[in-house]
Amino acid sequence: MAGASAQAAPDLARANEGAEQDGRPPRLPQPSRVVPLGVYGKQLVFLDRLQQIVMEPPRGCSKGELALWFGDDYLIEYFPSYPKGWKPGDDDPEDFHQGKAQMALIDDCRAKGIFKPEGKVFGRGAHRPRHDEEAMVLHIGNRVLLANMPDARGRRSADIVQHPAGMVRIGGKETFYPADDGLPPPADKPATAAEAAEVRALFEKWSWAEPAAAPLLLFGWLGQAFICGWLEWRAHAWLPGPTASGKSSLQKIIRALLGEWVLSTADASEAAIRQILRNDTLPVSIDEAEPHDNPERVQAVMNLMKKASSGDRILRGGADHKGTEFTAQSCFLLSSVMHATLRGEDRNRIALLDMKKLPDNPEPLELELAKWRSTGRRLHRRMIGGIGRFDRTLGCYKRAIGAQGYEGRWQDTYGTLLACADLLLYDYAPDAGFDEAVETDEPGMRRVHEAVMAILPMMAKGRVEARTDTERVSRVLLSHALPGAHGSPPEPVGTWIERALTWVELDASTGGDSGPDFKARAKLKTYGLRVVQLVDDAERATGYRIEDARTGDDGWKHDFLAVAYPTNKGINEIFARGDWMGDGYLQSLRKLDGTKGPFKVRFGGRQPDNALLVPLAALSGDEG
């Protein structure tokens, strides 16, 4: 960035000079070192002399804090405090009048009106201006860099426009990028395609379960990390691998490439990550994220990751009984021996890049962290230079993934990773030359096809593993073990249903009648489950009456499993914990095609329970 052409920034310290507020001139003498922004609830909101956003109640304006925000020389000059007996000609005062300075600040903030920080205050990292989706704002702590901005003729400028941190007017709208701890700026010259290819080749030195896909996707995650706050969708990656697979050394290299642009930790809670990031849009790297160490903590982090993919708002209460808003716009990289259990909605947001144990006596790997830190800054510059073609490149990859039958979040996650890798590896969009005069020997759309074919086995595996909540609740129900009779070992509900639909031929010498396995049916009833059929009955309000299910194929094809509501003690034992506590299991089972109800069903005794009728056919599936 040092070599980029810069434009003079406005003097933000004099932003309010001469402006009248509430029909009168400001009470703070101009130029003021503090810029009042307004009032939010009982708090004053303003930019202090260091261009930090301050939210403070009026009673908090102590003498020391006023000196911190303004500088005591300003306050002594404009709000002097004269000692008793002072007269003109005596030495200048060396103190200031706290009350007068405090009231001037309060009055000027009040005159500005209400200032709500949400949507106006942005932390460090990359951001996408709302008025111009192709431009980028890069907040590096003490400065704000504007990239890919249009000039007076609407053409995208290659120059980087620089502003000091604080108030920045973009597209005629005031936005605030408060000063913070400085981050190293991207290099003044971008990396070459050859340097990018060198980093990708470096990732290939590890042993991967999917050697054609994993290094490319990890490289795409690296490119994404530089600009994750600017993206509309963020993909996450998890590196599960056995001991001695090189996870920690790989994380070290990635952290060196990202430098201070990553929040890295070996153990952090979801709350700690939120509180450290605040409004920052920086990537997060978590090593040794073992799910068995603290499952609740890992699950909370995964929920944060899910929100971060789309940049959802998160509301949390505080100790002062006031809500705080947090917008998660980070991408996450986790590594561990085993990954956490992934729900269907997690599986298509997280690329699982399985690592294998390195061979015995591997060739020593020189980490060269200093080299990769320098390379990382140039890669950062290269990513910024490529954002003008990102949306076009992303569209190429999403269409190619969609052509293989993958929709929605699969396109978003894997398309984003591949598009970010493309921005680093190539100089032109994949479809360059189709509608413009571009001469290039790059592989074009062929590289898109080859990349998608490389990751196809990984996506296929992910789709098989990405069970919906209805599939998962069915598995929990059918696999729950019910105790056997007379000391027999426990057997799963699915086995008891199979028996309940089986015709039992009894020996005539015993005096019993042949028929369904009544013992199995009785066992299911004690747990709020019953195999039933619906028989048309015009005299009933529902149009049906409940009878016991048929056996064999007729029962499996046409009849139902009645599942009691949570008022039934037996069903609560099956769904005593996990995602389906309370009535959660009913919400998921209702989504199964053909589910009916509620109906009144008798499971034992004379009093019926409310129950859903789930088609037995929906609970049986094919192997393979």
Short mmCIF file of C-alpha atoms in Angstrom, two decimals, residues 140-518:
data_model
loop_
_atom_site.label_atom_id
_atom_site.label_comp_id
_atom_site.label_asym_id
_atom_site.label_seq_id
_atom_site.Cartn_x
_atom_site.Cartn_y
_atom_site.Cartn_z
CA ILE A 140 -6.45 -1.52 9.40
CA GLY A 141 -6.86 0.10 12.81
CA ASN A 142 -5.27 3.53 12.41
CA ARG A 143 -6.24 3.97 8.75
CA VAL A 144 -9.08 3.16 6.40
CA LEU A 145 -8.29 2.07 2.83
CA LEU A 146 -10.86 2.28 0.04
CA ALA A 147 -10.28 -0.11 -2.86
CA ASN A 148 -11.94 -0.53 -6.25
CA MET A 149 -13.79 2.75 -5.88
CA PRO A 150 -15.28 4.38 -9.01
CA ASP A 151 -13.80 7.62 -10.28
CA ALA A 152 -15.79 10.60 -11.60
CA ARG A 153 -16.49 8.73 -14.85
CA GLY A 154 -17.62 5.58 -13.08
CA ARG A 155 -14.46 3.63 -13.91
CA ARG A 156 -12.90 1.50 -11.20
CA SER A 157 -9.68 3.02 -9.93
CA ALA A 158 -6.63 0.88 -9.26
CA ASP A 159 -5.46 3.41 -6.68
CA ILE A 160 -6.02 2.94 -2.98
CA VAL A 161 -7.68 5.92 -1.29
CA GLN A 162 -6.52 6.35 2.30
CA HIS A 163 -8.26 8.03 5.22
CA PRO A 164 -7.38 8.30 8.87
CA ALA A 165 -9.59 6.17 11.11
CA GLY A 166 -12.74 7.80 12.43
CA MET A 167 -15.58 9.28 10.41
CA VAL A 168 -15.45 8.47 6.69
CA ARG A 169 -18.03 9.67 4.18
CA ILE A 170 -18.70 6.99 1.57
CA GLY A 171 -21.34 7.49 -1.08
CA GLY A 172 -22.59 10.60 0.70
CA LYS A 173 -23.21 8.70 3.93
CA GLU A 174 -21.31 9.09 7.19
CA THR A 175 -19.86 5.80 8.43
CA PHE A 176 -17.53 5.28 11.35
CA TYR A 177 -14.36 3.22 11.45
CA PRO A 178 -13.06 4.02 14.95
CA ALA A 179 -9.33 3.91 15.60
CA ASP A 180 -7.98 0.68 17.06
CA ASP A 181 -4.74 -1.23 17.41
CA GLY A 182 -3.03 -1.04 14.03
CA LEU A 183 -2.82 -4.04 11.69
CA PRO A 184 0.00 -4.39 9.14
CA PRO A 185 -1.24 -3.09 5.78
CA PRO A 186 -1.15 -5.29 2.69
CA ALA A 187 2.08 -5.02 0.72
CA ASP A 188 2.48 -2.23 -1.81
CA LYS A 189 2.98 -4.80 -4.59
CA PRO A 190 0.81 -7.89 -5.02
CA ALA A 191 2.12 -11.44 -5.14
CA THR A 192 2.47 -13.04 -8.55
CA ALA A 193 0.51 -16.06 -9.69
CA ALA A 194 3.73 -18.08 -9.31
CA GLU A 195 4.03 -17.09 -5.64
CA ALA A 196 0.41 -18.10 -5.06
CA ALA A 197 1.05 -21.45 -6.73
CA GLU A 198 4.05 -21.94 -4.42
CA VAL A 199 1.83 -21.63 -1.34
CA ARG A 200 -0.70 -24.05 -2.79
CA ALA A 201 2.14 -26.51 -3.48
CA LEU A 202 3.30 -26.05 0.11
CA PHE A 203 -0.09 -27.24 1.39
CA GLU A 204 0.22 -30.34 -0.79
CA LYS A 205 3.22 -31.54 1.28
CA TRP A 206 0.90 -32.74 4.02
CA SER A 207 -0.84 -36.12 3.75
CA TRP A 208 -4.52 -35.72 2.88
CA ALA A 209 -7.39 -38.17 2.58
CA GLU A 210 -8.47 -36.19 -0.53
CA PRO A 211 -5.12 -35.01 -1.97
CA ALA A 212 -6.63 -33.42 -5.09
CA ALA A 213 -9.25 -31.38 -3.20
CA ALA A 214 -8.04 -30.58 0.32
CA PRO A 215 -4.97 -28.42 -0.48
CA LEU A 216 -6.95 -26.39 -3.04
CA LEU A 217 -9.85 -25.78 -0.62
CA LEU A 218 -7.48 -24.88 2.22
CA PHE A 219 -5.73 -22.44 -0.12
CA GLY A 220 -9.14 -20.95 -0.95
CA TRP A 221 -9.86 -20.60 2.77
CA LEU A 222 -6.59 -18.66 3.13
CA GLY A 223 -7.60 -16.25 0.35
CA GLN A 224 -11.06 -15.89 1.86
CA ALA A 225 -9.57 -15.05 5.28
CA PHE A 226 -8.00 -11.83 3.94
CA ILE A 227 -11.38 -10.41 2.87
CA CYS A 228 -13.95 -12.45 4.83
CA GLY A 229 -15.92 -9.44 6.09
CA TRP A 230 -16.41 -8.21 2.51
CA LEU A 231 -17.88 -11.50 1.31
CA GLU A 232 -21.59 -12.17 1.34
CA TRP A 233 -20.98 -15.81 2.40
CA ARG A 234 -18.14 -17.24 4.48
CA ALA A 235 -17.08 -20.89 4.36
CA HIS A 236 -15.37 -22.67 7.25
CA ALA A 237 -12.83 -25.50 7.27
CA TRP A 238 -12.00 -28.20 9.81
CA LEU A 239 -8.73 -30.15 9.79
CA PRO A 240 -9.35 -33.48 11.56
CA GLY A 241 -6.32 -35.75 11.70
CA PRO A 242 -4.51 -38.22 13.96
CA THR A 243 -1.56 -37.34 16.11
CA ALA A 244 1.60 -36.78 14.05
CA SER A 245 -0.36 -35.62 10.99
CA GLY A 246 1.22 -32.16 11.18
CA LYS A 247 -1.88 -30.15 12.13
CA SER A 248 -0.05 -27.76 14.46
CA SER A 249 2.77 -27.02 12.01
CA LEU A 250 0.21 -26.38 9.26
CA GLN A 251 -1.65 -23.99 11.55
CA LYS A 252 1.63 -22.16 12.27
CA ILE A 253 2.23 -21.58 8.58
CA ILE A 254 -1.33 -20.37 8.01
CA ARG A 255 -1.02 -17.98 10.94
CA ALA A 256 2.27 -16.70 9.56
CA LEU A 257 0.64 -16.08 6.18
CA LEU A 258 -2.22 -14.18 7.81
CA GLY A 259 -0.01 -12.41 10.35
CA GLU A 260 -1.97 -10.25 12.76
CA TRP A 261 -5.06 -10.54 10.56
CA VAL A 262 -6.21 -13.68 12.40
CA LEU A 263 -7.50 -14.34 15.91
CA SER A 264 -5.73 -17.56 16.88
CA THR A 265 -6.27 -19.64 20.00
CA ALA A 266 -6.04 -23.20 21.27
CA ASP A 267 -9.06 -22.96 23.56
CA ALA A 268 -11.73 -20.28 23.54
CA SER A 269 -15.41 -20.02 24.35
CA GLU A 270 -18.00 -18.55 22.02
CA ALA A 271 -18.48 -15.59 24.37
CA ALA A 272 -14.73 -14.89 24.49
CA ILE A 273 -14.49 -14.91 20.68
CA ARG A 274 -17.41 -12.48 20.40
CA GLN A 275 -16.00 -10.15 23.03
CA ILE A 276 -12.53 -10.08 21.46
CA LEU A 277 -13.79 -9.61 17.90
CA ARG A 278 -16.50 -7.06 18.77
CA ASN A 279 -17.01 -5.31 15.40
CA ASP A 280 -13.89 -6.79 13.78
CA THR A 281 -14.28 -9.03 10.72
CA LEU A 282 -11.10 -11.05 11.15
CA PRO A 283 -10.72 -14.81 10.61
CA VAL A 284 -10.51 -17.16 13.60
CA SER A 285 -8.11 -20.11 13.91
CA ILE A 286 -8.66 -22.67 16.69
CA ASP A 287 -6.12 -25.45 17.21
CA GLU A 288 -6.92 -28.57 19.27
CA ALA A 289 -10.68 -27.98 19.07
CA GLU A 290 -11.38 -31.42 20.52
CA PRO A 291 -15.16 -31.97 20.85
CA HIS A 292 -14.85 -34.45 23.73
CA ASP A 293 -12.98 -31.98 25.99
CA ASN A 294 -15.96 -29.65 26.34
CA PRO A 295 -18.85 -30.59 24.00
CA GLU A 296 -21.06 -27.68 25.06
CA ARG A 297 -18.31 -25.14 24.41
CA VAL A 298 -17.50 -26.59 20.97
CA GLN A 299 -21.20 -26.66 20.06
CA ALA A 300 -21.54 -23.00 21.04
CA VAL A 301 -18.58 -22.11 18.80
CA MET A 302 -20.19 -24.06 15.95
CA ASN A 303 -23.41 -22.10 16.40
CA LEU A 304 -21.35 -18.91 16.11
CA MET A 305 -19.73 -20.29 12.94
CA LYS A 306 -23.17 -20.98 11.47
CA LYS A 307 -24.25 -17.40 12.11
CA ALA A 308 -20.95 -16.08 10.72
CA SER A 309 -21.48 -17.79 7.35
CA SER A 310 -24.30 -15.44 6.40
CA GLY A 311 -23.31 -12.56 8.70
CA ASP A 312 -26.39 -12.81 10.91
CA ARG A 313 -26.95 -10.44 13.81
CA ILE A 314 -26.51 -11.90 17.30
CA LEU A 315 -28.17 -10.28 20.30
CA ARG A 316 -26.85 -10.91 23.80
CA GLY A 317 -27.79 -9.52 27.19
CA GLY A 318 -25.21 -7.82 29.40
CA ALA A 319 -24.57 -7.48 33.11
CA ASP A 320 -26.19 -4.04 32.95
CA HIS A 321 -29.44 -5.67 31.69
CA LYS A 322 -28.98 -4.04 28.29
CA GLY A 323 -28.80 -5.94 25.05
CA THR A 324 -25.76 -5.78 22.81
CA GLU A 325 -25.65 -6.51 19.10
CA PHE A 326 -22.87 -8.42 17.37
CA THR A 327 -22.57 -9.17 13.67
CA ALA A 328 -20.50 -12.27 13.02
CA GLN A 329 -18.58 -11.97 9.73
CA SER A 330 -15.54 -14.18 10.38
CA CYS A 331 -14.44 -17.40 8.74
CA PHE A 332 -13.19 -20.19 11.02
CA LEU A 333 -10.42 -22.79 10.70
CA LEU A 334 -10.44 -25.57 13.30
CA SER A 335 -8.08 -28.51 13.78
CA SER A 336 -8.41 -31.52 16.06
CA VAL A 337 -7.97 -35.28 16.21
CA MET A 338 -11.74 -35.75 15.76
CA HIS A 339 -14.28 -33.28 14.52
CA ALA A 340 -17.56 -32.60 16.30
CA THR A 341 -20.79 -34.23 15.19
CA LEU A 342 -22.11 -32.07 12.38
CA ARG A 343 -25.79 -31.46 11.80
CA GLY A 344 -27.10 -31.21 8.27
CA GLU A 345 -27.09 -27.41 8.37
CA ASP A 346 -23.44 -27.48 9.56
CA ARG A 347 -22.17 -30.03 7.07
CA ASN A 348 -22.71 -27.82 4.02
CA ARG A 349 -21.03 -24.83 5.70
CA ILE A 350 -17.85 -26.60 6.85
CA ALA A 351 -15.35 -28.28 4.53
CA LEU A 352 -13.89 -31.32 6.33
CA LEU A 353 -10.29 -31.62 5.10
CA ASP A 354 -9.26 -34.96 6.58
CA MET A 355 -5.55 -35.35 7.26
CA LYS A 356 -3.61 -38.60 7.51
CA LYS A 357 -0.59 -39.48 9.59
CA LEU A 358 2.65 -38.41 7.97
CA PRO A 359 4.89 -41.25 6.77
CA ASP A 360 7.66 -42.47 9.04
CA ASN A 361 10.83 -40.38 8.81
CA PRO A 362 9.27 -37.66 6.61
CA GLU A 363 11.44 -35.11 4.92
CA PRO A 364 11.99 -32.24 7.41
CA LEU A 365 9.82 -29.23 6.65
CA GLU A 366 11.47 -25.84 7.04
CA LEU A 367 8.68 -23.62 8.31
CA GLU A 368 10.36 -20.38 7.13
CA LEU A 369 7.76 -18.33 9.00
CA ALA A 370 9.43 -15.00 8.22
CA LYS A 371 9.21 -15.77 4.51
CA TRP A 372 5.54 -16.71 4.73
CA ARG A 373 4.71 -13.54 6.68
CA SER A 374 6.12 -11.47 3.83
CA THR A 375 4.37 -13.63 1.23
CA GLY A 376 1.11 -13.34 3.13
CA ARG A 377 1.11 -9.53 2.89
CA ARG A 378 1.60 -9.76 -0.87
CA LEU A 379 -1.17 -12.37 -1.17
CA HIS A 380 -3.40 -10.00 0.78
CA ARG A 381 -2.68 -7.28 -1.77
CA ARG A 382 -3.39 -9.71 -4.61
CA MET A 383 -6.80 -10.62 -3.12
CA ILE A 384 -7.75 -6.95 -2.86
CA GLY A 385 -6.70 -6.37 -6.46
CA GLY A 386 -8.93 -9.24 -7.62
CA ILE A 387 -12.19 -8.30 -5.95
CA GLY A 388 -13.46 -6.64 -9.12
CA ARG A 389 -13.82 -10.05 -10.75
CA PHE A 390 -14.86 -12.02 -7.65
CA ASP A 391 -18.63 -12.06 -8.22
CA ARG A 392 -18.13 -13.08 -11.84
CA THR A 393 -15.67 -15.83 -10.84
CA LEU A 394 -17.96 -17.06 -8.06
CA GLY A 395 -20.82 -17.33 -10.55
CA CYS A 396 -18.74 -19.61 -12.79
CA TYR A 397 -17.97 -22.00 -9.94
CA LYS A 398 -21.51 -22.01 -8.55
CA ARG A 399 -22.95 -22.85 -11.95
CA ALA A 400 -20.44 -25.68 -12.37
CA ILE A 401 -21.27 -27.08 -8.92
CA GLY A 402 -24.99 -26.74 -9.65
CA ALA A 403 -24.53 -28.70 -12.88
CA GLN A 404 -23.42 -31.65 -10.70
CA GLY A 405 -26.70 -31.55 -8.75
CA TYR A 406 -25.58 -29.52 -5.73
CA GLU A 407 -27.66 -26.51 -4.79
CA GLY A 408 -27.97 -23.84 -2.15
CA ARG A 409 -25.33 -23.86 0.56
CA TRP A 410 -23.13 -26.39 -1.25
CA GLN A 411 -22.67 -23.83 -4.02
CA ASP A 412 -22.15 -20.99 -1.53
CA THR A 413 -19.54 -22.80 0.58
CA TYR A 414 -17.49 -24.66 -2.00
CA GLY A 415 -18.01 -22.02 -4.69
CA THR A 416 -16.63 -19.33 -2.36
CA LEU A 417 -13.55 -21.40 -1.48
CA LEU A 418 -12.81 -22.20 -5.13
CA ALA A 419 -13.43 -18.61 -6.27
CA CYS A 420 -11.03 -17.24 -3.62
CA ALA A 421 -8.38 -19.76 -4.70
CA ASP A 422 -8.97 -18.68 -8.31
CA LEU A 423 -8.37 -15.01 -7.45
CA LEU A 424 -4.95 -15.92 -6.08
CA LEU A 425 -3.91 -18.44 -8.73
CA TYR A 426 -4.97 -16.57 -11.88
CA ASP A 427 -5.01 -13.04 -13.28
CA TYR A 428 -8.28 -13.15 -15.20
CA ALA A 429 -11.81 -14.43 -14.62
CA PRO A 430 -12.40 -17.98 -15.90
CA ASP A 431 -14.74 -16.70 -18.64
CA ALA A 432 -12.42 -13.87 -19.73
CA GLY A 433 -12.32 -13.59 -23.50
CA PHE A 434 -15.91 -14.66 -24.06
CA ASP A 435 -17.24 -11.12 -24.19
CA GLU A 436 -14.10 -8.99 -24.16
CA ALA A 437 -10.79 -8.75 -25.94
CA VAL A 438 -8.53 -10.55 -23.46
CA GLU A 439 -5.51 -12.51 -24.59
CA THR A 440 -4.46 -15.04 -21.98
CA ASP A 441 -3.01 -18.52 -21.91
CA GLU A 442 -4.82 -19.33 -18.64
CA PRO A 443 -6.96 -22.49 -18.78
CA GLY A 444 -10.22 -20.55 -18.50
CA MET A 445 -13.38 -22.56 -17.91
CA ARG A 446 -11.39 -25.78 -18.06
CA ARG A 447 -9.87 -24.92 -14.68
CA VAL A 448 -13.37 -24.50 -13.24
CA HIS A 449 -14.40 -27.94 -14.47
CA GLU A 450 -11.21 -29.56 -13.18
CA ALA A 451 -11.52 -27.95 -9.74
CA VAL A 452 -15.17 -28.99 -9.35
CA MET A 453 -14.38 -32.54 -10.43
CA ALA A 454 -11.56 -32.64 -7.86
CA ILE A 455 -13.87 -31.73 -4.96
CA LEU A 456 -16.86 -33.78 -6.18
CA PRO A 457 -16.05 -36.89 -4.06
CA MET A 458 -15.74 -34.68 -0.98
CA MET A 459 -19.11 -33.03 -1.61
CA ALA A 460 -20.73 -36.42 -2.30
CA LYS A 461 -19.46 -37.73 1.03
CA GLY A 462 -20.67 -34.58 2.76
CA ARG A 463 -24.16 -34.87 1.28
CA VAL A 464 -24.49 -38.45 2.52
CA GLU A 465 -23.41 -37.35 5.98
CA ALA A 466 -25.53 -34.19 5.99
CA ARG A 467 -28.67 -35.70 7.45
CA THR A 468 -31.67 -33.45 7.91
CA ASP A 469 -33.29 -33.06 11.31
CA THR A 470 -36.04 -35.47 10.23
CA GLU A 471 -33.48 -38.13 9.35
CA ARG A 472 -31.65 -37.60 12.61
CA VAL A 473 -34.76 -37.70 14.80
CA SER A 474 -35.82 -40.90 13.05
CA ARG A 475 -32.41 -42.47 13.75
CA VAL A 476 -32.57 -41.42 17.41
CA LEU A 477 -36.04 -42.93 17.76
CA LEU A 478 -35.34 -46.18 15.96
CA SER A 479 -31.96 -46.78 17.65
CA HIS A 480 -33.12 -46.14 21.22
CA ALA A 481 -32.69 -49.40 23.14
CA LEU A 482 -35.67 -50.77 25.08
CA PRO A 483 -34.94 -53.29 27.84
CA GLY A 484 -35.65 -56.95 27.05
CA ALA A 485 -37.93 -59.17 29.09
CA HIS A 486 -36.72 -61.64 31.72
CA GLY A 487 -33.08 -60.60 31.55
CA SER A 488 -32.85 -60.51 27.75
CA PRO A 489 -30.45 -57.87 26.37
CA PRO A 490 -31.88 -54.47 25.33
CA GLU A 491 -32.92 -54.08 21.70
CA PRO A 492 -33.58 -50.94 19.62
CA VAL A 493 -37.04 -49.56 18.92
CA GLY A 494 -36.63 -50.44 15.25
CA THR A 495 -36.32 -54.13 16.14
CA TRP A 496 -39.44 -53.98 18.34
CA ILE A 497 -41.39 -52.35 15.48
CA GLU A 498 -40.21 -55.11 13.12
CA ARG A 499 -41.54 -57.70 15.55
CA ALA A 500 -44.79 -55.80 16.08
CA LEU A 501 -45.48 -56.11 12.34
CA THR A 502 -44.61 -59.81 12.19
CA TRP A 503 -47.25 -62.55 12.17
CA VAL A 504 -46.48 -65.17 14.78
CA GLU A 505 -47.53 -68.78 14.15
CA LEU A 506 -48.25 -70.40 17.52
CA ASP A 507 -48.26 -74.11 18.22
CA ALA A 508 -51.86 -75.30 18.50
CA SER A 509 -50.89 -77.47 21.50
CA THR A 510 -50.33 -74.32 23.58
CA GLY A 511 -53.91 -73.25 23.14
CA GLY A 512 -52.96 -69.81 21.84
CA ASP A 513 -54.07 -68.09 18.63
CA SER A 514 -51.73 -67.12 15.82
CA GLY A 515 -51.44 -63.40 15.16
CA PRO A 516 -49.20 -60.33 15.50
CA ASP A 517 -46.46 -60.28 18.10
CA PHE A 518 -48.61 -58.85 20.90
#
